[in-house]
mmCIF file of C-alpha atoms and ligand atoms in Angstrom:
data_model
loop_
_atom_site.group_PDB
_atom_site.id
_atom_site.type_symbol
_atom_site.label_atom_id
_atom_site.label_comp_id
_atom_site.label_asym_id
_atom_site.label_seq_id
_atom_site.Cartn_x
_atom_site.Cartn_y
_atom_site.Cartn_z
ATOM 1 C CA MET A 1 -26.269 -48.762 55.782
ATOM 2 C CA LYS A 2 -28.257 -45.520 55.647
ATOM 3 C CA ARG A 3 -25.594 -43.952 53.425
ATOM 4 C CA ILE A 4 -25.651 -46.877 51.019
ATOM 5 C CA ALA A 5 -29.433 -46.605 50.742
ATOM 6 C CA SER A 6 -29.286 -42.888 50.021
ATOM 7 C CA LEU A 7 -26.519 -43.427 47.451
ATOM 8 C CA ALA A 8 -28.645 -46.078 45.730
ATOM 9 C CA ALA A 9 -31.600 -43.670 45.695
ATOM 10 C CA SER A 10 -29.465 -40.932 44.102
ATOM 11 C CA ILE A 11 -28.207 -43.309 41.435
ATOM 12 C CA ALA A 12 -31.774 -44.414 40.691
ATOM 13 C CA THR A 13 -32.846 -40.747 40.351
ATOM 14 C CA LEU A 14 -29.956 -40.052 38.013
ATOM 15 C CA LEU A 15 -30.865 -43.052 35.871
ATOM 16 C CA VAL A 16 -34.486 -41.925 35.652
ATOM 17 C CA LEU A 17 -33.402 -38.372 34.790
ATOM 18 C CA SER A 18 -31.050 -39.513 32.055
ATOM 19 C CA ALA A 19 -33.697 -41.903 30.673
ATOM 20 C CA ASN A 20 -36.125 -38.951 30.570
ATOM 21 C CA ALA A 21 -33.521 -36.788 28.853
ATOM 22 C CA GLU A 22 -32.969 -39.575 26.345
ATOM 23 C CA GLU A 23 -36.718 -39.753 25.650
ATOM 24 C CA ALA A 24 -37.060 -35.963 25.443
ATOM 25 C CA LYS A 25 -34.249 -35.780 22.900
ATOM 26 C CA VAL A 26 -35.553 -34.480 19.578
ATOM 27 C CA VAL A 27 -34.808 -36.961 16.792
ATOM 28 C CA LEU A 28 -36.462 -35.174 13.872
ATOM 29 C CA VAL A 29 -37.358 -31.551 13.192
ATOM 30 C CA ILE A 30 -39.047 -30.449 9.973
ATOM 31 C CA HIS A 31 -40.389 -27.255 8.422
ATOM 32 C CA GLY A 32 -43.019 -26.414 5.857
ATOM 33 C CA GLY A 33 -41.788 -22.926 5.080
ATOM 34 C CA ALA A 34 -41.776 -19.451 6.573
ATOM 35 C CA ALA A 35 -45.116 -17.691 6.861
ATOM 36 C CA ALA A 36 -44.541 -14.183 5.539
ATOM 37 C CA GLU A 37 -47.855 -12.644 6.513
ATOM 38 C CA ARG A 38 -50.149 -14.070 9.130
ATOM 39 C CA SER A 39 -53.197 -12.256 7.786
ATOM 40 C CA LYS A 40 -52.873 -14.081 4.444
ATOM 41 C CA ILE A 41 -53.057 -17.530 6.002
ATOM 42 C CA THR A 42 -56.596 -18.824 6.267
ATOM 43 C CA PRO A 43 -57.516 -21.113 9.173
ATOM 44 C CA GLN A 44 -58.096 -23.870 6.615
ATOM 45 C CA MET A 45 -54.625 -23.393 5.138
ATOM 46 C CA GLU A 46 -53.071 -23.434 8.587
ATOM 47 C CA ALA A 47 -54.948 -26.614 9.531
ATOM 48 C CA LEU A 48 -53.873 -28.366 6.334
ATOM 49 C CA SER A 49 -50.247 -27.362 6.872
ATOM 50 C CA ARG A 50 -50.272 -28.498 10.489
ATOM 51 C CA ALA A 51 -51.782 -31.851 9.505
ATOM 52 C CA GLY A 52 -49.227 -32.245 6.705
ATOM 53 C CA LEU A 53 -46.373 -31.502 9.091
ATOM 54 C CA GLU A 54 -47.610 -33.995 11.639
ATOM 55 C CA GLU A 55 -48.007 -36.707 9.021
ATOM 56 C CA ALA A 56 -44.497 -36.048 7.670
ATOM 57 C CA VAL A 57 -42.777 -35.976 11.061
ATOM 58 C CA ARG A 58 -44.463 -39.260 11.955
ATOM 59 C CA ALA A 59 -43.344 -40.810 8.658
ATOM 60 C CA GLY A 60 -39.743 -39.904 9.493
ATOM 61 C CA TYR A 61 -40.165 -41.184 13.036
ATOM 62 C CA ALA A 62 -41.419 -44.569 11.793
ATOM 63 C CA VAL A 63 -38.054 -44.912 10.054
ATOM 64 C CA TYR A 64 -36.244 -43.947 13.282
ATOM 65 C CA ARG A 65 -38.112 -46.622 15.227
ATOM 66 C CA LYS A 66 -36.971 -49.244 12.745
ATOM 67 C CA GLY A 67 -33.380 -48.137 13.258
ATOM 68 C CA GLY A 68 -33.198 -46.361 9.892
ATOM 69 C CA SER A 69 -30.485 -43.778 9.199
ATOM 70 C CA GLY A 70 -30.855 -40.027 9.530
ATOM 71 C CA LEU A 71 -30.754 -39.850 5.740
ATOM 72 C CA ASP A 72 -33.651 -42.313 5.520
ATOM 73 C CA MET A 73 -35.602 -40.269 8.077
ATOM 74 C CA VAL A 74 -35.030 -36.999 6.212
ATOM 75 C CA GLU A 75 -35.936 -38.567 2.881
ATOM 76 C CA ALA A 76 -39.117 -40.172 4.263
ATOM 77 C CA ALA A 77 -40.347 -36.947 5.889
ATOM 78 C CA ILE A 78 -39.574 -34.775 2.874
ATOM 79 C CA ARG A 79 -41.130 -37.213 0.396
ATOM 80 C CA ARG A 80 -44.387 -36.960 2.350
ATOM 81 C CA MET A 81 -44.344 -33.188 2.083
ATOM 82 C CA GLU A 82 -43.376 -33.297 -1.609
ATOM 83 C CA ASP A 83 -46.414 -35.512 -2.239
ATOM 84 C CA ASN A 84 -48.673 -33.150 -0.283
ATOM 85 C CA PRO A 85 -49.947 -30.296 -2.508
ATOM 86 C CA VAL A 86 -50.155 -27.956 0.490
ATOM 87 C CA PHE A 87 -46.410 -27.381 0.354
ATOM 88 C CA ASN A 88 -44.264 -25.649 -2.240
ATOM 89 C CA ALA A 89 -42.264 -28.773 -3.064
ATOM 90 C CA GLY A 90 -42.986 -31.625 -5.467
ATOM 91 C CA ARG A 91 -46.720 -31.600 -6.276
ATOM 92 C CA GLY A 92 -48.104 -28.160 -5.455
ATOM 93 C CA ALA A 93 -44.895 -26.307 -6.331
ATOM 94 C CA VAL A 94 -45.123 -22.672 -7.410
ATOM 95 C CA PHE A 95 -44.820 -21.707 -11.080
ATOM 96 C CA THR A 96 -42.052 -19.931 -12.913
ATOM 97 C CA SER A 97 -43.015 -16.847 -14.900
ATOM 98 C CA ALA A 98 -43.097 -19.133 -17.955
ATOM 99 C CA GLY A 99 -45.747 -21.295 -16.256
ATOM 100 C CA ARG A 100 -43.496 -24.256 -15.461
ATOM 101 C CA ASN A 101 -42.625 -26.080 -12.243
ATOM 102 C CA GLU A 102 -38.856 -26.247 -11.700
ATOM 103 C CA LEU A 103 -37.856 -28.062 -8.539
ATOM 104 C CA ASP A 104 -34.738 -27.834 -6.370
ATOM 105 C CA SER A 105 -33.572 -30.100 -3.568
ATOM 106 C CA SER A 106 -30.528 -31.119 -1.532
ATOM 107 C CA ILE A 107 -29.499 -33.585 1.143
ATOM 108 C CA MET A 108 -26.409 -33.948 3.325
ATOM 109 C CA ASP A 109 -24.979 -36.696 5.506
ATOM 110 C CA GLY A 110 -23.483 -35.329 8.739
ATOM 111 C CA ARG A 111 -21.371 -38.431 9.276
ATOM 112 C CA THR A 112 -19.429 -38.342 6.005
ATOM 113 C CA LEU A 113 -20.094 -34.744 4.865
ATOM 114 C CA LYS A 114 -21.259 -36.216 1.571
ATOM 115 C CA ALA A 115 -23.989 -34.264 -0.163
ATOM 116 C CA GLY A 116 -26.201 -34.352 -3.255
ATOM 117 C CA ALA A 117 -28.504 -31.863 -4.944
ATOM 118 C CA VAL A 118 -30.636 -31.232 -8.005
ATOM 119 C CA ALA A 119 -31.881 -27.933 -9.406
ATOM 120 C CA GLY A 120 -34.494 -27.087 -12.015
ATOM 121 C CA VAL A 121 -35.820 -30.641 -12.394
ATOM 122 C CA THR A 122 -39.188 -30.900 -14.105
ATOM 123 C CA ILE A 123 -40.133 -34.596 -14.255
ATOM 124 C CA VAL A 124 -38.811 -36.101 -11.006
ATOM 125 C CA LYS A 125 -41.677 -36.941 -8.645
ATOM 126 C CA ASN A 126 -39.532 -36.690 -5.496
ATOM 127 C CA PRO A 127 -36.571 -34.351 -5.937
ATOM 128 C CA ILE A 128 -35.207 -35.246 -2.466
ATOM 129 C CA SER A 129 -34.689 -38.835 -3.656
ATOM 130 C CA ALA A 130 -32.929 -37.523 -6.759
ATOM 131 C CA ALA A 131 -30.644 -35.422 -4.541
ATOM 132 C CA ARG A 132 -29.839 -38.504 -2.518
ATOM 133 C CA ALA A 133 -29.161 -40.512 -5.682
ATOM 134 C CA VAL A 134 -26.722 -37.814 -6.833
ATOM 135 C CA MET A 135 -24.922 -38.153 -3.497
ATOM 136 C CA GLU A 136 -24.833 -41.934 -3.493
ATOM 137 C CA ARG A 137 -24.641 -42.890 -7.165
ATOM 138 C CA SER A 138 -22.657 -40.137 -8.860
ATOM 139 C CA PRO A 139 -19.263 -38.549 -8.272
ATOM 140 C CA HIS A 140 -20.929 -35.102 -8.202
ATOM 141 C CA VAL A 141 -22.783 -32.900 -5.744
ATOM 142 C CA LEU A 142 -25.154 -30.793 -7.881
ATOM 143 C CA LEU A 143 -26.883 -31.661 -11.161
ATOM 144 C CA VAL A 144 -29.196 -29.242 -12.982
ATOM 145 C CA SER A 145 -32.214 -29.258 -15.298
ATOM 146 C CA GLU A 146 -32.099 -31.660 -18.280
ATOM 147 C CA GLY A 147 -28.979 -33.445 -17.038
ATOM 148 C CA ALA A 148 -30.544 -33.959 -13.623
ATOM 149 C CA ASN A 149 -33.783 -35.181 -15.224
ATOM 150 C CA ALA A 150 -31.809 -37.676 -17.334
ATOM 151 C CA PHE A 151 -29.778 -38.836 -14.327
ATOM 152 C CA ALA A 152 -32.984 -39.451 -12.336
ATOM 153 C CA ARG A 153 -34.495 -41.417 -15.202
ATOM 154 C CA GLU A 154 -31.346 -43.519 -15.674
ATOM 155 C CA ASN A 155 -31.282 -44.266 -11.973
ATOM 156 C CA GLY A 156 -34.840 -45.574 -11.925
ATOM 157 C CA LEU A 157 -36.429 -42.797 -9.859
ATOM 158 C CA ASP A 158 -40.169 -42.144 -10.234
ATOM 159 C CA ILE A 159 -40.665 -40.027 -13.341
ATOM 160 C CA VAL A 160 -43.890 -38.089 -13.942
ATOM 161 C CA ASP A 161 -45.378 -35.845 -16.586
ATOM 162 C CA PRO A 162 -44.653 -32.175 -15.714
ATOM 163 C CA ALA A 163 -48.431 -31.694 -15.358
ATOM 164 C CA TYR A 164 -48.305 -33.867 -12.216
ATOM 165 C CA PHE A 165 -46.919 -30.932 -10.209
ATOM 166 C CA ARG A 166 -49.661 -28.506 -11.185
ATOM 167 C CA THR A 167 -52.455 -27.695 -8.759
ATOM 168 C CA GLU A 168 -55.317 -25.356 -9.580
ATOM 169 C CA GLU A 169 -54.624 -23.137 -6.549
ATOM 170 C CA ARG A 170 -51.018 -22.545 -7.576
ATOM 171 C CA TRP A 171 -52.011 -21.982 -11.203
ATOM 172 C CA LYS A 172 -54.599 -19.406 -10.169
ATOM 173 C CA GLU A 173 -52.019 -17.699 -7.974
ATOM 174 C CA HIS A 174 -49.591 -17.692 -10.925
ATOM 175 C CA LEU A 175 -52.134 -16.031 -13.232
ATOM 176 C CA GLU A 176 -52.903 -13.422 -10.573
ATOM 177 C CA LEU A 177 -49.235 -12.656 -10.056
ATOM 178 C CA LEU A 178 -48.692 -12.343 -13.805
ATOM 179 C CA GLU A 179 -51.596 -9.932 -13.978
ATOM 180 C CA LYS A 180 -50.247 -7.894 -11.045
ATOM 181 C CA GLU A 181 -46.865 -7.686 -12.706
ATOM 182 C CA LYS A 182 -48.499 -6.446 -15.891
ATOM 183 C CA GLN A 183 -50.460 -3.811 -13.959
ATOM 184 C CA SER A 184 -47.384 -2.564 -12.161
ATOM 185 C CA ALA A 185 -45.184 -2.422 -15.276
ATOM 186 C CA PRO A 186 -44.156 1.231 -15.714
ATOM 187 C CA LYS A 187 -46.402 3.082 -18.185
ATOM 188 C CA PRO A 188 -44.634 5.506 -20.483
ATOM 189 C CA GLY A 189 -44.252 8.814 -18.626
ATOM 190 C CA ALA A 190 -45.587 7.444 -15.295
ATOM 191 C CA PRO A 191 -43.461 6.999 -12.145
ATOM 192 C CA ASP A 192 -42.054 3.479 -11.808
ATOM 193 C CA ALA A 193 -44.394 1.739 -9.316
ATOM 194 C CA SER A 194 -42.166 -1.336 -9.199
ATOM 195 C CA LYS A 195 -39.618 0.696 -7.232
ATOM 196 C CA ASN A 196 -41.787 0.169 -4.175
ATOM 197 C CA LYS A 197 -41.630 -3.586 -4.488
ATOM 198 C CA SER A 198 -39.035 -5.859 -3.043
ATOM 199 C CA ARG A 199 -36.900 -7.017 -5.952
ATOM 200 C CA SER A 200 -33.972 -9.323 -6.280
ATOM 201 C CA ALA A 201 -32.112 -9.993 -9.496
ATOM 202 C CA GLY A 202 -35.138 -8.834 -11.475
ATOM 203 C CA LEU A 203 -37.441 -11.139 -9.551
ATOM 204 C CA SER A 204 -40.446 -9.441 -8.070
ATOM 205 C CA ILE A 205 -41.455 -10.752 -4.696
ATOM 206 C CA PRO A 206 -45.173 -10.512 -4.318
ATOM 207 C CA SER A 207 -46.365 -9.538 -0.878
ATOM 208 C CA THR A 208 -48.569 -12.632 -0.845
ATOM 209 C CA CYS A 209 -45.551 -14.903 -1.223
ATOM 210 C CA GLU A 210 -45.826 -17.692 1.317
ATOM 211 C CA TRP A 211 -42.722 -19.705 1.061
ATOM 212 C CA SER A 212 -43.868 -23.196 2.121
ATOM 213 C CA THR A 213 -40.622 -24.837 1.065
ATOM 214 C CA VAL A 214 -39.973 -27.993 3.099
ATOM 215 C CA GLY A 215 -36.978 -29.279 5.038
ATOM 216 C CA ALA A 216 -35.923 -31.790 7.666
ATOM 217 C CA VAL A 217 -33.059 -32.476 10.063
ATOM 218 C CA ALA A 218 -32.722 -35.887 11.735
ATOM 219 C CA LEU A 219 -30.638 -37.513 14.451
ATOM 220 C CA ASP A 220 -30.706 -41.297 14.149
ATOM 221 C CA ILE A 221 -30.226 -44.027 16.733
ATOM 222 C CA GLN A 222 -26.521 -44.207 15.871
ATOM 223 C CA GLY A 223 -26.146 -40.482 16.644
ATOM 224 C CA ASN A 224 -25.725 -39.420 13.026
ATOM 225 C CA LEU A 225 -27.199 -36.166 11.745
ATOM 226 C CA ALA A 226 -28.654 -35.570 8.279
ATOM 227 C CA ALA A 227 -30.451 -32.624 6.686
ATOM 228 C CA GLY A 228 -32.433 -31.974 3.521
ATOM 229 C CA THR A 229 -34.514 -29.297 1.805
ATOM 230 C CA SER A 230 -36.923 -29.332 -1.157
ATOM 231 C CA THR A 231 -38.749 -26.540 -2.978
ATOM 232 C CA GLY A 232 -40.406 -25.214 -6.092
ATOM 233 C CA GLY A 233 -38.408 -22.022 -5.449
ATOM 234 C CA MET A 234 -39.852 -18.542 -5.585
ATOM 235 C CA SER A 235 -43.047 -17.746 -7.491
ATOM 236 C CA GLU A 236 -42.555 -16.275 -10.959
ATOM 237 C CA LYS A 237 -38.814 -16.964 -10.980
ATOM 238 C CA ARG A 238 -37.116 -16.446 -14.349
ATOM 239 C CA TRP A 239 -34.059 -17.211 -16.403
ATOM 240 C CA GLY A 240 -33.372 -20.565 -14.772
ATOM 241 C CA ARG A 241 -33.138 -18.905 -11.359
ATOM 242 C CA VAL A 242 -31.966 -21.254 -8.589
ATOM 243 C CA GLY A 243 -32.334 -20.368 -4.909
ATOM 244 C CA ASP A 244 -30.571 -21.581 -1.798
ATOM 245 C CA SER A 245 -32.455 -24.847 -1.292
ATOM 246 C CA PRO A 246 -30.144 -26.986 -3.473
ATOM 247 C CA ILE A 247 -27.024 -25.090 -2.404
ATOM 248 C CA ILE A 248 -25.005 -26.955 0.213
ATOM 249 C CA GLY A 249 -23.951 -24.457 2.877
ATOM 250 C CA ALA A 250 -26.873 -22.112 2.160
ATOM 251 C CA GLY A 251 -30.116 -24.112 2.194
ATOM 252 C CA THR A 252 -28.790 -27.312 3.744
ATOM 253 C CA TYR A 253 -25.847 -28.457 5.840
ATOM 254 C CA ALA A 254 -25.146 -31.298 8.271
ATOM 255 C CA ASP A 255 -22.070 -32.080 10.316
ATOM 256 C CA ASN A 256 -22.095 -34.659 13.108
ATOM 257 C CA GLU A 257 -19.714 -32.488 15.117
ATOM 258 C CA THR A 258 -22.164 -29.612 15.375
ATOM 259 C CA CYS A 259 -25.654 -29.697 13.854
ATOM 260 C CA GLY A 260 -27.851 -30.103 10.800
ATOM 261 C CA VAL A 261 -29.667 -27.124 9.228
ATOM 262 C CA SER A 262 -32.439 -26.545 6.676
ATOM 263 C CA SER A 263 -33.382 -23.034 5.517
ATOM 264 C CA THR A 264 -36.397 -21.370 3.954
ATOM 265 C CA GLY A 265 -36.914 -17.826 2.782
ATOM 266 C CA HIS A 266 -35.552 -15.364 0.270
ATOM 267 C CA GLY A 267 -32.917 -17.604 -1.284
ATOM 268 C CA GLU A 268 -30.610 -14.948 -2.697
ATOM 269 C CA PHE A 269 -29.844 -13.751 0.839
ATOM 270 C CA PHE A 270 -29.379 -17.268 2.145
ATOM 271 C CA ILE A 271 -26.817 -17.933 -0.582
ATOM 272 C CA ARG A 272 -24.934 -14.679 -0.006
ATOM 273 C CA TYR A 273 -24.791 -15.212 3.751
ATOM 274 C CA ALA A 274 -23.964 -18.952 3.442
ATOM 275 C CA VAL A 275 -26.582 -19.359 6.136
ATOM 276 C CA ALA A 276 -26.502 -23.087 6.903
ATOM 277 C CA HIS A 277 -22.722 -23.257 7.028
ATOM 278 C CA ASP A 278 -22.455 -20.049 9.024
ATOM 279 C CA ILE A 279 -24.612 -21.628 11.744
ATOM 280 C CA VAL A 280 -22.374 -24.696 11.816
ATOM 281 C CA SER A 281 -19.266 -22.475 12.006
ATOM 282 C CA LEU A 282 -20.660 -20.421 14.896
ATOM 283 C CA MET A 283 -21.149 -23.631 16.834
ATOM 284 C CA ARG A 284 -17.785 -25.050 15.867
ATOM 285 C CA TYR A 285 -15.524 -22.044 16.345
ATOM 286 C CA LYS A 286 -17.446 -19.832 18.743
ATOM 287 C CA LYS A 287 -18.922 -22.727 20.699
ATOM 288 C CA LEU A 288 -22.394 -21.188 20.549
ATOM 289 C CA SER A 289 -25.413 -23.325 21.397
ATOM 290 C CA VAL A 290 -27.549 -24.323 18.432
ATOM 291 C CA GLN A 291 -30.336 -21.882 19.418
ATOM 292 C CA LYS A 292 -27.887 -19.002 19.831
ATOM 293 C CA ALA A 293 -26.228 -19.805 16.495
ATOM 294 C CA VAL A 294 -29.489 -19.797 14.519
ATOM 295 C CA ASP A 295 -30.606 -16.565 16.208
ATOM 296 C CA VAL A 296 -27.337 -14.783 15.421
ATOM 297 C CA VAL A 297 -27.618 -15.617 11.722
ATOM 298 C CA VAL A 298 -31.361 -15.104 11.226
ATOM 299 C CA GLN A 299 -31.945 -12.127 13.549
ATOM 300 C CA GLN A 300 -28.624 -10.301 13.606
ATOM 301 C CA LYS A 301 -27.297 -10.913 10.094
ATOM 302 C CA LEU A 302 -30.184 -11.696 7.715
ATOM 303 C CA LYS A 303 -32.816 -9.420 9.204
ATOM 304 C CA PRO A 304 -30.871 -6.136 9.050
ATOM 305 C CA ALA A 305 -29.835 -7.038 5.493
ATOM 306 C CA GLY A 306 -33.490 -7.498 4.458
ATOM 307 C CA GLY A 307 -33.218 -11.270 4.080
ATOM 308 C CA SER A 308 -36.572 -12.644 5.175
ATOM 309 C CA GLY A 309 -36.859 -16.241 6.210
ATOM 310 C CA ALA A 310 -36.137 -18.932 8.723
ATOM 311 C CA VAL A 311 -34.099 -21.972 9.623
ATOM 312 C CA ILE A 312 -34.495 -25.133 11.648
ATOM 313 C CA ALA A 313 -31.542 -26.946 13.183
ATOM 314 C CA LEU A 314 -30.813 -29.957 15.364
ATOM 315 C CA ASP A 315 -27.595 -30.582 17.263
ATOM 316 C CA ARG A 316 -25.953 -33.891 18.004
ATOM 317 C CA ALA A 317 -27.420 -34.017 21.513
ATOM 318 C CA GLY A 318 -30.975 -33.711 20.173
ATOM 319 C CA HIS A 319 -31.565 -30.013 20.911
ATOM 320 C CA ALA A 320 -33.845 -28.618 18.223
ATOM 321 C CA ALA A 321 -33.763 -24.924 17.347
ATOM 322 C CA ALA A 322 -35.691 -22.625 15.051
ATOM 323 C CA SER A 323 -35.362 -18.947 14.234
ATOM 324 C CA PHE A 324 -37.489 -16.818 11.917
ATOM 325 C CA ASN A 325 -37.676 -13.144 11.065
ATOM 326 C CA SER A 326 -40.924 -13.714 9.160
ATOM 327 C CA GLU A 327 -44.224 -13.678 11.059
ATOM 328 C CA GLY A 328 -44.201 -17.434 11.460
ATOM 329 C CA LEU A 329 -42.569 -20.696 10.545
ATOM 330 C CA PHE A 330 -44.476 -23.897 9.890
ATOM 331 C CA ARG A 331 -42.545 -26.515 11.822
ATOM 332 C CA ALA A 332 -42.797 -29.701 13.831
ATOM 333 C CA PHE A 333 -40.539 -31.908 15.864
ATOM 334 C CA ILE A 334 -40.731 -35.327 17.466
ATOM 335 C CA THR A 335 -38.860 -36.676 20.480
ATOM 336 C CA ALA A 336 -37.309 -40.124 20.870
ATOM 337 C CA ASP A 337 -40.407 -41.269 22.760
ATOM 338 C CA GLY A 338 -42.708 -40.186 19.915
ATOM 339 C CA ARG A 339 -44.169 -36.914 21.213
ATOM 340 C CA VAL A 340 -45.033 -34.501 18.383
ATOM 341 C CA THR A 341 -45.079 -30.702 18.647
ATOM 342 C CA VAL A 342 -46.344 -28.535 15.784
ATOM 343 C CA LYS A 343 -45.856 -24.752 15.807
ATOM 344 C CA VAL A 344 -46.472 -21.881 13.411
ATOM 345 C CA PHE A 345 -46.507 -18.395 14.933
ATOM 346 C CA ASP A 346 -45.276 -19.006 18.459
ATOM 347 C CA ARG A 347 -41.568 -18.517 19.024
HETATM 348 N N1 LIG B 1 -35.563 -20.507 -0.274
HETATM 349 C C1 LIG B 1 -36.375 -20.850 -1.413
HETATM 350 C C2 LIG B 1 -35.807 -20.187 -2.635
HETATM 351 O O1 LIG B 1 -35.320 -19.076 -2.557
HETATM 352 C C3 LIG B 1 -37.782 -20.425 -1.269
HETATM 353 C C4 LIG B 1 -38.421 -20.878 -0.017
HETATM 354 O O2 LIG B 1 -37.804 -21.120 0.982
HETATM 355 O O3 LIG B 1 -39.643 -21.006 -0.045
HETATM 356 O O4 LIG B 1 -35.900 -20.774 -3.693
#
C-alpha cells in the first residue's frame, strides 16, 4: 500500500514537472538588432526599444494563444516592429546614400521548408507580409525592387508613398553620415583617411551604426517552427546593395528538425558564412545544442573574420538561444505561459 502511494506521488511530481517544462517552453523569440556600441545608446533609446520589443513579442503571443501558426506569429511580431519607427525596418528604416529607403525581408516555414523574400522594396508598408506573399502566392523565393513592388501591389498588400518610411531622426543621421563621408574623402596629396574605416564592397560602416534590424522565430502549438527577418539594410548603402536579411540561409532559416534562426549584423559576412543555415547544419550533423551551435558560428567563425553581429534561434523543444559579438543585442522572448523577458546587454 505504502509503495503504491509513493509511486502515485512520484507520478504526480513528474506530471507537475513536465507541465512546468511545457509552460517554460519558449514559443517566440524576437530581436530588434545588434547594439554595436553601448555608449551610443541613450537611456531613452533603450527604453523605447525595450517597450517596442515587449509589444511585438506580445502581439506574436496573442496569435499563439489563438492557435495561430508559427508563420502567423512571426508575421504579427515583425509587423509590429516594422510599424514602430524605433527599429530599422519598415517605418524608421535607414537611408541609402541616395536618400531612399530600400527594404529587405524574408520568411521561412520550418514544416515545409518553403520560403519567400523581397529585396529593395520602396512602397510596401510591411515587407514581411510581402515576403510571405511571395512564399504563398508565387512560384518563386526572392523578388527584388520594382518587380517586388508590383507583385505586392497586385496581391493587395498595403502600399504607401515612399515618404511614409522617413523619420526625421533617420534623415538627420543620413545627412550627418553624408557629411562625414565628404570630410573623410581623400584630399589630393593627403593620406587616405578612409583606410582606417571598416569598409565592405565600397560601403563605409560608420562607427555609430546601430543595426536595429528586426527578426522573429516562433514555435506554434502544433510544434512547427518559423522564422523571419526585416530591415532597411545598412545606412548609406549603394548600388542596389542587398544584405543577408532577405537571403534564405544567411539572414533567415527554419527547419522543424532542428531550429529557426534570424540574424542581424554586417550582412556581407552573414551571406559569406551562410550563417543561418550553418547553425541548422551544426545541429543536424554535429548534434550540437542550439546554444552551442549559435555560439560556434557567431563567436568562433564570424568574430575572428571581423563579421560583427548576432543571431537568435529557437529549437523544436522550445529552447531559445542568442549569441552576439557586438556589445549587445536587443531581444525578447515569451514562454508558453506568457512570461516575457527582454534583454539588451546581458548575455
Ligand atoms: N544585416 C542587415 C544588413 O546587412 C543589417 C542589420 O542587421 O541591421 O542589411
